[in-house]
Structure formats: C-alpha cells, structure tokens
mmCIF file of C-alpha atoms in Angstrom:
data_model
loop_
_atom_site.group_PDB
_atom_site.id
_atom_site.type_symbol
_atom_site.label_atom_id
_atom_site.label_comp_id
_atom_site.label_asym_id
_atom_site.label_seq_id
_atom_site.Cartn_x
_atom_site.Cartn_y
_atom_site.Cartn_z
ATOM 1 C CA UNK A 1 97.508 207.088 -132.444
ATOM 2 C CA UNK A 2 98.563 208.583 -135.783
ATOM 3 C CA UNK A 3 99.656 206.830 -138.967
ATOM 4 C CA UNK A 4 103.252 207.906 -138.241
ATOM 5 C CA UNK A 5 103.144 206.353 -134.764
ATOM 6 C CA UNK A 6 101.764 203.112 -136.207
ATOM 7 C CA UNK A 7 104.830 202.799 -138.453
ATOM 8 C CA UNK A 8 103.206 203.633 -141.807
ATOM 9 C CA UNK A 9 104.257 206.375 -144.193
ATOM 10 C CA UNK A 10 102.484 209.704 -143.831
ATOM 11 C CA UNK A 11 99.464 209.646 -146.143
ATOM 12 C CA UNK A 12 97.384 212.544 -147.438
ATOM 13 C CA UNK A 13 94.124 212.234 -149.366
ATOM 14 C CA UNK A 14 93.678 215.100 -151.790
ATOM 15 C CA UNK A 15 90.177 214.098 -152.845
ATOM 16 C CA UNK A 16 87.394 212.109 -151.215
ATOM 17 C CA UNK A 17 83.690 212.311 -150.453
ATOM 18 C CA UNK A 18 81.627 211.961 -147.291
ATOM 19 C CA UNK A 19 81.528 208.160 -147.698
ATOM 20 C CA UNK A 20 80.751 205.774 -144.872
ATOM 21 C CA UNK A 21 81.050 206.525 -141.180
ATOM 22 C CA UNK A 22 83.746 203.867 -140.887
ATOM 23 C CA UNK A 23 86.071 205.409 -143.473
ATOM 24 C CA UNK A 24 85.510 208.887 -142.011
ATOM 25 C CA UNK A 25 86.368 207.580 -138.548
ATOM 26 C CA UNK A 26 89.602 206.108 -139.914
ATOM 27 C CA UNK A 27 90.581 209.450 -141.428
ATOM 28 C CA UNK A 28 89.999 211.203 -138.111
ATOM 29 C CA UNK A 29 91.491 208.475 -135.927
ATOM 30 C CA UNK A 30 94.687 208.187 -137.973
ATOM 31 C CA UNK A 31 95.047 211.896 -138.672
ATOM 32 C CA UNK A 32 94.800 211.459 -142.445
ATOM 33 C CA UNK A 33 94.688 214.976 -143.905
ATOM 34 C CA UNK A 34 91.740 214.652 -146.315
ATOM 35 C CA UNK A 35 89.917 217.030 -148.602
ATOM 36 C CA UNK A 36 86.234 216.060 -148.508
ATOM 37 C CA UNK A 37 84.229 217.383 -151.454
ATOM 38 C CA UNK A 38 80.457 217.866 -151.307
ATOM 39 C CA UNK A 39 78.869 217.985 -154.763
ATOM 40 C CA UNK A 40 75.240 218.775 -154.001
ATOM 41 C CA UNK A 41 73.246 220.408 -151.150
ATOM 42 C CA UNK A 42 72.332 217.289 -149.173
ATOM 43 C CA UNK A 43 75.901 216.054 -149.332
ATOM 44 C CA UNK A 44 77.099 219.441 -148.059
ATOM 45 C CA UNK A 45 74.680 219.215 -145.146
ATOM 46 C CA UNK A 46 76.115 215.801 -144.271
ATOM 47 C CA UNK A 47 79.591 217.260 -144.409
ATOM 48 C CA UNK A 48 78.531 220.041 -142.063
ATOM 49 C CA UNK A 49 77.469 217.398 -139.531
ATOM 50 C CA UNK A 50 80.670 215.412 -139.962
ATOM 51 C CA UNK A 51 82.742 218.493 -139.214
ATOM 52 C CA UNK A 52 81.114 218.565 -135.755
ATOM 53 C CA UNK A 53 82.565 215.143 -134.875
ATOM 54 C CA UNK A 54 85.409 215.201 -132.327
ATOM 55 C CA UNK A 55 88.714 215.671 -134.106
ATOM 56 C CA UNK A 56 87.143 216.217 -137.540
ATOM 57 C CA UNK A 57 88.387 219.747 -138.123
ATOM 58 C CA UNK A 58 91.956 218.618 -137.379
ATOM 59 C CA UNK A 59 91.905 216.079 -140.237
ATOM 60 C CA UNK A 60 89.249 217.104 -142.768
ATOM 61 C CA UNK A 61 89.337 220.026 -145.176
ATOM 62 C CA UNK A 62 85.830 220.775 -146.500
ATOM 63 C CA UNK A 63 85.149 221.711 -150.114
ATOM 64 C CA UNK A 64 81.861 222.395 -151.862
ATOM 65 C CA UNK A 65 80.785 222.900 -155.418
ATOM 66 C CA UNK A 66 78.055 221.770 -157.804
ATOM 67 C CA UNK A 67 79.366 218.528 -159.355
ATOM 68 C CA UNK A 68 78.604 218.300 -163.073
ATOM 69 C CA UNK A 69 76.563 215.131 -162.477
ATOM 70 C CA UNK A 70 74.247 217.201 -160.252
ATOM 71 C CA UNK A 71 74.038 220.299 -162.442
ATOM 72 C CA UNK A 72 70.724 219.194 -163.939
ATOM 73 C CA UNK A 73 68.934 218.854 -160.591
ATOM 74 C CA UNK A 74 70.480 221.528 -158.377
ATOM 75 C CA UNK A 75 71.777 225.048 -158.898
ATOM 76 C CA UNK A 76 74.897 227.010 -158.085
ATOM 77 C CA UNK A 77 72.702 229.114 -155.806
ATOM 78 C CA UNK A 78 71.820 225.988 -153.809
ATOM 79 C CA UNK A 79 75.509 225.393 -153.185
ATOM 80 C CA UNK A 80 76.470 229.021 -152.539
ATOM 81 C CA UNK A 81 76.030 228.952 -148.720
ATOM 82 C CA UNK A 82 78.562 226.143 -148.522
ATOM 83 C CA UNK A 83 80.888 227.564 -151.173
ATOM 84 C CA UNK A 84 80.970 230.829 -149.253
ATOM 85 C CA UNK A 85 82.071 229.245 -145.957
ATOM 86 C CA UNK A 86 84.315 226.392 -147.127
ATOM 87 C CA UNK A 87 87.953 227.136 -148.068
ATOM 88 C CA UNK A 88 87.929 225.155 -151.352
ATOM 89 C CA UNK A 89 85.514 225.082 -154.310
ATOM 90 C CA UNK A 90 84.821 221.681 -155.816
ATOM 91 C CA UNK A 91 84.620 219.406 -157.239
ATOM 92 C CA UNK A 92 83.393 221.266 -160.288
ATOM 93 C CA UNK A 93 83.822 220.652 -163.987
ATOM 94 C CA UNK A 94 82.310 219.019 -167.040
ATOM 95 C CA UNK A 95 81.786 215.361 -167.963
ATOM 96 C CA UNK A 96 80.516 213.866 -171.230
ATOM 97 C CA UNK A 97 81.662 210.327 -170.432
ATOM 98 C CA UNK A 98 79.621 209.384 -167.385
ATOM 99 C CA UNK A 99 77.064 212.219 -167.365
ATOM 100 C CA UNK A 100 73.990 212.866 -169.499
ATOM 101 C CA UNK A 101 73.288 216.423 -168.293
ATOM 102 C CA UNK A 102 73.441 218.689 -171.393
ATOM 103 C CA UNK A 103 76.976 220.047 -171.715
ATOM 104 C CA UNK A 104 75.580 223.601 -172.054
ATOM 105 C CA UNK A 105 74.029 223.287 -168.586
ATOM 106 C CA UNK A 106 77.236 221.871 -167.174
ATOM 107 C CA UNK A 107 79.334 224.615 -168.729
ATOM 108 C CA UNK A 108 77.178 227.408 -167.361
ATOM 109 C CA UNK A 109 77.396 226.047 -163.818
ATOM 110 C CA UNK A 110 81.122 225.375 -164.183
ATOM 111 C CA UNK A 111 82.022 228.862 -165.390
ATOM 112 C CA UNK A 112 79.911 230.546 -162.720
ATOM 113 C CA UNK A 113 81.781 228.603 -160.063
ATOM 114 C CA UNK A 114 85.142 229.282 -161.659
ATOM 115 C CA UNK A 115 84.351 232.991 -161.551
ATOM 116 C CA UNK A 116 83.321 232.799 -157.901
ATOM 117 C CA UNK A 117 86.457 230.864 -156.924
ATOM 118 C CA UNK A 118 88.663 233.355 -158.739
ATOM 119 C CA UNK A 119 86.939 236.369 -157.190
ATOM 120 C CA UNK A 120 87.125 234.847 -153.699
ATOM 121 C CA UNK A 121 90.698 233.641 -154.238
ATOM 122 C CA UNK A 122 89.714 230.109 -153.260
ATOM 123 C CA UNK A 123 91.435 227.103 -154.868
ATOM 124 C CA UNK A 124 89.215 224.769 -156.884
ATOM 125 C CA UNK A 125 89.072 221.021 -157.574
ATOM 126 C CA UNK A 126 88.305 219.950 -161.138
ATOM 127 C CA UNK A 127 86.415 217.015 -162.646
ATOM 128 C CA UNK A 128 87.380 216.703 -166.318
ATOM 129 C CA UNK A 129 86.042 213.455 -167.784
ATOM 130 C CA UNK A 130 86.099 213.514 -171.610
ATOM 131 C CA UNK A 131 86.306 217.318 -171.430
ATOM 132 C CA UNK A 132 90.011 217.635 -170.670
ATOM 133 C CA UNK A 133 90.900 219.774 -173.681
ATOM 134 C CA UNK A 134 87.952 222.151 -173.317
ATOM 135 C CA UNK A 135 88.362 222.622 -169.574
ATOM 136 C CA UNK A 136 92.075 223.388 -170.011
ATOM 137 C CA UNK A 137 91.066 226.088 -172.497
ATOM 138 C CA UNK A 138 88.390 227.539 -170.219
ATOM 139 C CA UNK A 139 90.764 227.779 -167.260
ATOM 140 C CA UNK A 140 92.873 230.353 -169.083
ATOM 141 C CA UNK A 141 90.022 232.823 -168.599
ATOM 142 C CA UNK A 142 89.905 232.168 -164.855
ATOM 143 C CA UNK A 143 93.471 232.253 -163.454
ATOM 144 C CA UNK A 144 93.530 230.554 -160.072
ATOM 145 C CA UNK A 145 95.017 227.581 -158.185
ATOM 146 C CA UNK A 146 93.574 224.306 -159.483
ATOM 147 C CA UNK A 147 93.704 220.625 -158.580
ATOM 148 C CA UNK A 148 92.831 218.280 -161.430
ATOM 149 C CA UNK A 149 91.637 215.251 -159.548
ATOM 150 C CA UNK A 150 92.460 211.694 -160.723
ATOM 151 C CA UNK A 151 93.720 212.703 -164.145
ATOM 152 C CA UNK A 152 93.265 209.610 -166.337
ATOM 153 C CA UNK A 153 93.359 210.973 -169.865
ATOM 154 C CA UNK A 154 96.251 209.976 -172.146
ATOM 155 C CA UNK A 155 96.287 213.464 -173.715
ATOM 156 C CA UNK A 156 96.300 217.151 -172.756
ATOM 157 C CA UNK A 157 98.222 216.768 -169.495
ATOM 158 C CA UNK A 158 100.728 219.388 -170.638
ATOM 159 C CA UNK A 159 97.946 221.950 -171.029
ATOM 160 C CA UNK A 160 97.275 221.667 -167.289
ATOM 161 C CA UNK A 161 100.901 221.542 -166.253
ATOM 162 C CA UNK A 162 101.570 224.731 -168.253
ATOM 163 C CA UNK A 163 98.953 226.440 -166.076
ATOM 164 C CA UNK A 164 100.648 225.257 -162.844
ATOM 165 C CA UNK A 165 97.787 222.927 -161.965
ATOM 166 C CA UNK A 166 98.184 220.381 -159.225
ATOM 167 C CA UNK A 167 97.289 216.811 -160.221
ATOM 168 C CA UNK A 168 96.207 213.983 -157.915
ATOM 169 C CA UNK A 169 96.974 210.352 -158.687
ATOM 170 C CA UNK A 170 94.138 207.861 -158.283
ATOM 171 C CA UNK A 171 94.162 204.260 -157.005
ATOM 172 C CA UNK A 172 94.225 202.796 -160.535
ATOM 173 C CA UNK A 173 97.864 203.879 -160.891
ATOM 174 C CA UNK A 174 98.718 200.207 -160.383
ATOM 175 C CA UNK A 175 97.308 199.359 -163.828
ATOM 176 C CA UNK A 176 96.182 202.460 -165.789
ATOM 177 C CA UNK A 177 98.853 203.657 -168.272
ATOM 178 C CA UNK A 178 97.436 207.200 -168.442
ATOM 179 C CA UNK A 179 97.482 207.542 -164.640
ATOM 180 C CA UNK A 180 100.977 206.056 -164.565
ATOM 181 C CA UNK A 181 102.114 208.660 -167.056
ATOM 182 C CA UNK A 182 100.733 211.433 -164.873
ATOM 183 C CA UNK A 183 102.448 209.905 -161.844
ATOM 184 C CA UNK A 184 105.754 210.061 -163.714
ATOM 185 C CA UNK A 185 105.384 213.514 -165.227
ATOM 186 C CA UNK A 186 103.606 215.820 -162.762
ATOM 187 C CA UNK A 187 106.253 218.084 -161.182
ATOM 188 C CA UNK A 188 107.280 217.081 -157.678
ATOM 189 C CA UNK A 189 105.851 220.292 -156.216
ATOM 190 C CA UNK A 190 102.386 219.644 -157.671
ATOM 191 C CA UNK A 191 101.766 215.904 -157.340
ATOM 192 C CA UNK A 192 99.116 214.658 -154.903
ATOM 193 C CA UNK A 193 97.454 211.313 -154.119
ATOM 194 C CA UNK A 194 93.788 210.489 -153.605
ATOM 195 C CA UNK A 195 91.250 207.741 -152.964
ATOM 196 C CA UNK A 196 88.114 209.504 -154.285
ATOM 197 C CA UNK A 197 86.492 207.583 -151.447
ATOM 198 C CA UNK A 198 86.555 203.849 -150.767
ATOM 199 C CA UNK A 199 83.799 203.192 -153.304
ATOM 200 C CA UNK A 200 86.157 204.454 -155.997
ATOM 201 C CA UNK A 201 89.034 202.388 -154.610
ATOM 202 C CA UNK A 202 86.857 199.270 -154.827
ATOM 203 C CA UNK A 203 85.966 200.137 -158.426
ATOM 204 C CA UNK A 204 89.630 200.599 -159.339
ATOM 205 C CA UNK A 205 90.604 197.263 -157.788
ATOM 206 C CA UNK A 206 87.804 195.432 -159.630
ATOM 207 C CA UNK A 207 88.750 197.019 -162.940
ATOM 208 C CA UNK A 208 92.338 195.974 -162.362
ATOM 209 C CA UNK A 209 91.270 192.403 -161.621
ATOM 210 C CA UNK A 210 89.463 192.282 -164.961
ATOM 211 C CA UNK A 211 92.832 193.014 -166.551
ATOM 212 C CA UNK A 212 94.557 190.322 -164.541
ATOM 213 C CA UNK A 213 96.099 192.728 -162.014
ATOM 214 C CA UNK A 214 96.188 191.101 -158.599
ATOM 215 C CA UNK A 215 94.895 193.124 -155.646
ATOM 216 C CA UNK A 216 98.120 194.150 -153.921
ATOM 217 C CA UNK A 217 96.676 196.165 -151.052
ATOM 218 C CA UNK A 218 98.543 195.433 -147.807
ATOM 219 C CA UNK A 219 97.078 192.820 -145.465
ATOM 220 C CA UNK A 220 96.279 195.657 -143.046
ATOM 221 C CA UNK A 221 93.684 197.021 -145.515
ATOM 222 C CA UNK A 222 90.631 195.471 -143.789
ATOM 223 C CA UNK A 223 91.313 197.546 -140.679
ATOM 224 C CA UNK A 224 92.704 200.680 -142.328
ATOM 225 C CA UNK A 225 91.530 200.655 -145.968
ATOM 226 C CA UNK A 226 91.934 204.404 -146.534
ATOM 227 C CA UNK A 227 95.513 204.453 -145.320
ATOM 228 C CA UNK A 228 96.393 201.221 -147.104
ATOM 229 C CA UNK A 229 95.001 202.465 -150.443
ATOM 230 C CA UNK A 230 96.905 205.737 -150.186
ATOM 231 C CA UNK A 231 100.096 203.896 -149.258
ATOM 232 C CA UNK A 232 99.720 201.713 -152.353
ATOM 233 C CA UNK A 233 99.145 204.743 -154.592
ATOM 234 C CA UNK A 234 102.165 206.550 -153.143
ATOM 235 C CA UNK A 235 104.441 203.513 -153.336
ATOM 236 C CA UNK A 236 103.463 202.807 -156.946
ATOM 237 C CA UNK A 237 103.897 206.462 -157.883
ATOM 238 C CA UNK A 238 107.255 206.599 -156.143
ATOM 239 C CA UNK A 239 108.422 203.544 -158.065
ATOM 240 C CA UNK A 240 107.448 205.155 -161.348
ATOM 241 C CA UNK A 241 109.364 208.303 -160.392
ATOM 242 C CA UNK A 242 112.403 206.537 -158.968
ATOM 243 C CA UNK A 243 111.763 208.033 -155.535
ATOM 244 C CA UNK A 244 111.678 206.716 -152.010
ATOM 245 C CA UNK A 245 108.000 206.313 -151.018
ATOM 246 C CA UNK A 246 108.480 208.063 -147.651
ATOM 247 C CA UNK A 247 110.077 211.040 -149.401
ATOM 248 C CA UNK A 248 107.221 211.257 -151.926
ATOM 249 C CA UNK A 249 104.668 210.992 -149.099
ATOM 250 C CA UNK A 250 106.254 213.944 -147.329
ATOM 251 C CA UNK A 251 106.340 215.926 -150.580
ATOM 252 C CA UNK A 252 102.646 215.167 -151.154
ATOM 253 C CA UNK A 253 101.795 216.432 -147.665
ATOM 254 C CA UNK A 254 103.729 219.656 -148.344
ATOM 255 C CA UNK A 255 102.003 220.072 -151.709
ATOM 256 C CA UNK A 256 98.589 219.669 -150.109
ATOM 257 C CA UNK A 257 99.358 222.371 -147.552
ATOM 258 C CA UNK A 258 100.622 224.655 -150.305
ATOM 259 C CA UNK A 259 97.556 224.055 -152.465
ATOM 260 C CA UNK A 260 95.420 225.226 -149.543
ATOM 261 C CA UNK A 261 97.613 228.232 -148.796
ATOM 262 C CA UNK A 262 97.821 231.725 -150.274
ATOM 263 C CA UNK A 263 101.009 231.153 -152.273
ATOM 264 C CA UNK A 264 102.372 228.767 -154.860
ATOM 265 C CA UNK A 265 105.962 227.656 -154.460
ATOM 266 C CA UNK A 266 108.223 227.794 -157.480
ATOM 267 C CA UNK A 267 110.414 224.803 -156.708
#
C-alpha cells in the first residue's frame, strides 16, 4: 500500500543514508522515492545488500562518494567501484565545522570526485558545512548538475542558485531561519526535501526543543516516521512559499526525477 493510497501527500526523500532496517523497510513499503548515499566503502557494501531486498530498486536510488568526514581514512579509489556503477555521486564536499580532516585532504578528494562526476555526466550531491563560499567557487570549474543537501547557511545561497543547483530542505525548517530562507527562495523547479536519515531528524527535533519549538510531527510518526518527517518538511516549506502542500509535494517529486535525468528543465 503506497503513501498515496494511505491518504498522505506524496513524499520524496532527496537525501538519506542506509540507516536502520526499520526505516529502510518503511521507504520500500510506502514507495518513498529515496536517494540513499553511501559515504565510505563499508557503507556502500551495506547499500549493495539493501538493493537486493524485494522492492528496493523500485524505491531507492543509490549514490556513492567519499564523504569529507571519511576522507582521512579511505580513498577515492576505495569508492570508485561503487561510484562507477551507481547513477549519482555523493555525498561529497568539504566541512570545517564538524570535521577535523585537514581541508587540503578534503579538497583533493572532493575535486577528484567532481572531475569524475563531470566526465561521467553523473549528478552529484554536495556537503558544504562552513565551506559554502569556497565550494560554490570550485563548482564553476566543474559544470554539472548538483544537489546542495540541507543548505543551512545564512549566506552564499545565491552563488548556488546562479549555477542552477538543486537545494534540499532539511527537517529543521520548522525552526532554522537559514533553512526557512532557502525554503522560500529556491526556485520551484529546483527545491527538494530530505530527512538525511532518521538520526538527523531526531537531532533536528531535539535542537528545536532546546529553542522551545514543540515537536509537531503527526501522531502517525511512530509507525511511519520517514513519511511523517517529510510531510512536516513539505508542509512547513509550502507555508513559507504560500503554496498548497500537495502541489509542492508533486513539484518535489518532479524535481527529483529531473535531477536524476539527462536534462534540466528551464521552468
């Protein structure tokens, strides 16, 4: 039974990780189109096994790339077998907020993967924490189709929008002003929604509670937490844009399909 049949809006998860078996089963059971990113070799092996589950290939889009957090303990070569066979590269990028790998090491791995993605004409998913300005500059040397996942910086958004990047809105849109600004300003043909996995959703909810923001996830969340989180993100984003949530949900699904395709729409 799909999410549509159960009476919920159509939800699409533009960025997640392998996560728990329970959340993966929900994605498959409810037909939630989900991009699953593997950021290091063991994670990619787990994703390979998940893709063998019944119904997995109908719901899950695999992506692989050396995550900046892992660039000090694994190599691009280690990830290459997965990057060669998966349709999306990522998530890749640079991070000087939550990562202590030397930025020179991160940059070398990042640019090698950007070059590979460009040469192979594969879209790429970007991780940009505290390196938003520099990554936007680097991208100009590697023209391609990019998804900036969970953009939460209060600056430099225009530098990505000028390069036709897609941007996914994270679960903290209910309280984070920078994410709310992205939800308002990203063009309707390039906005997406994501969970980043249920661990990230839990983090976002706890951070919101610290700020006095009540957990507003629907009561159905205990049995369908992925779908409920995405619905909340879409409804909040729709309110910020003055849109009907169901219409935005359909637009997000269309944008996801286009991001994965060979062409970029102009409207």
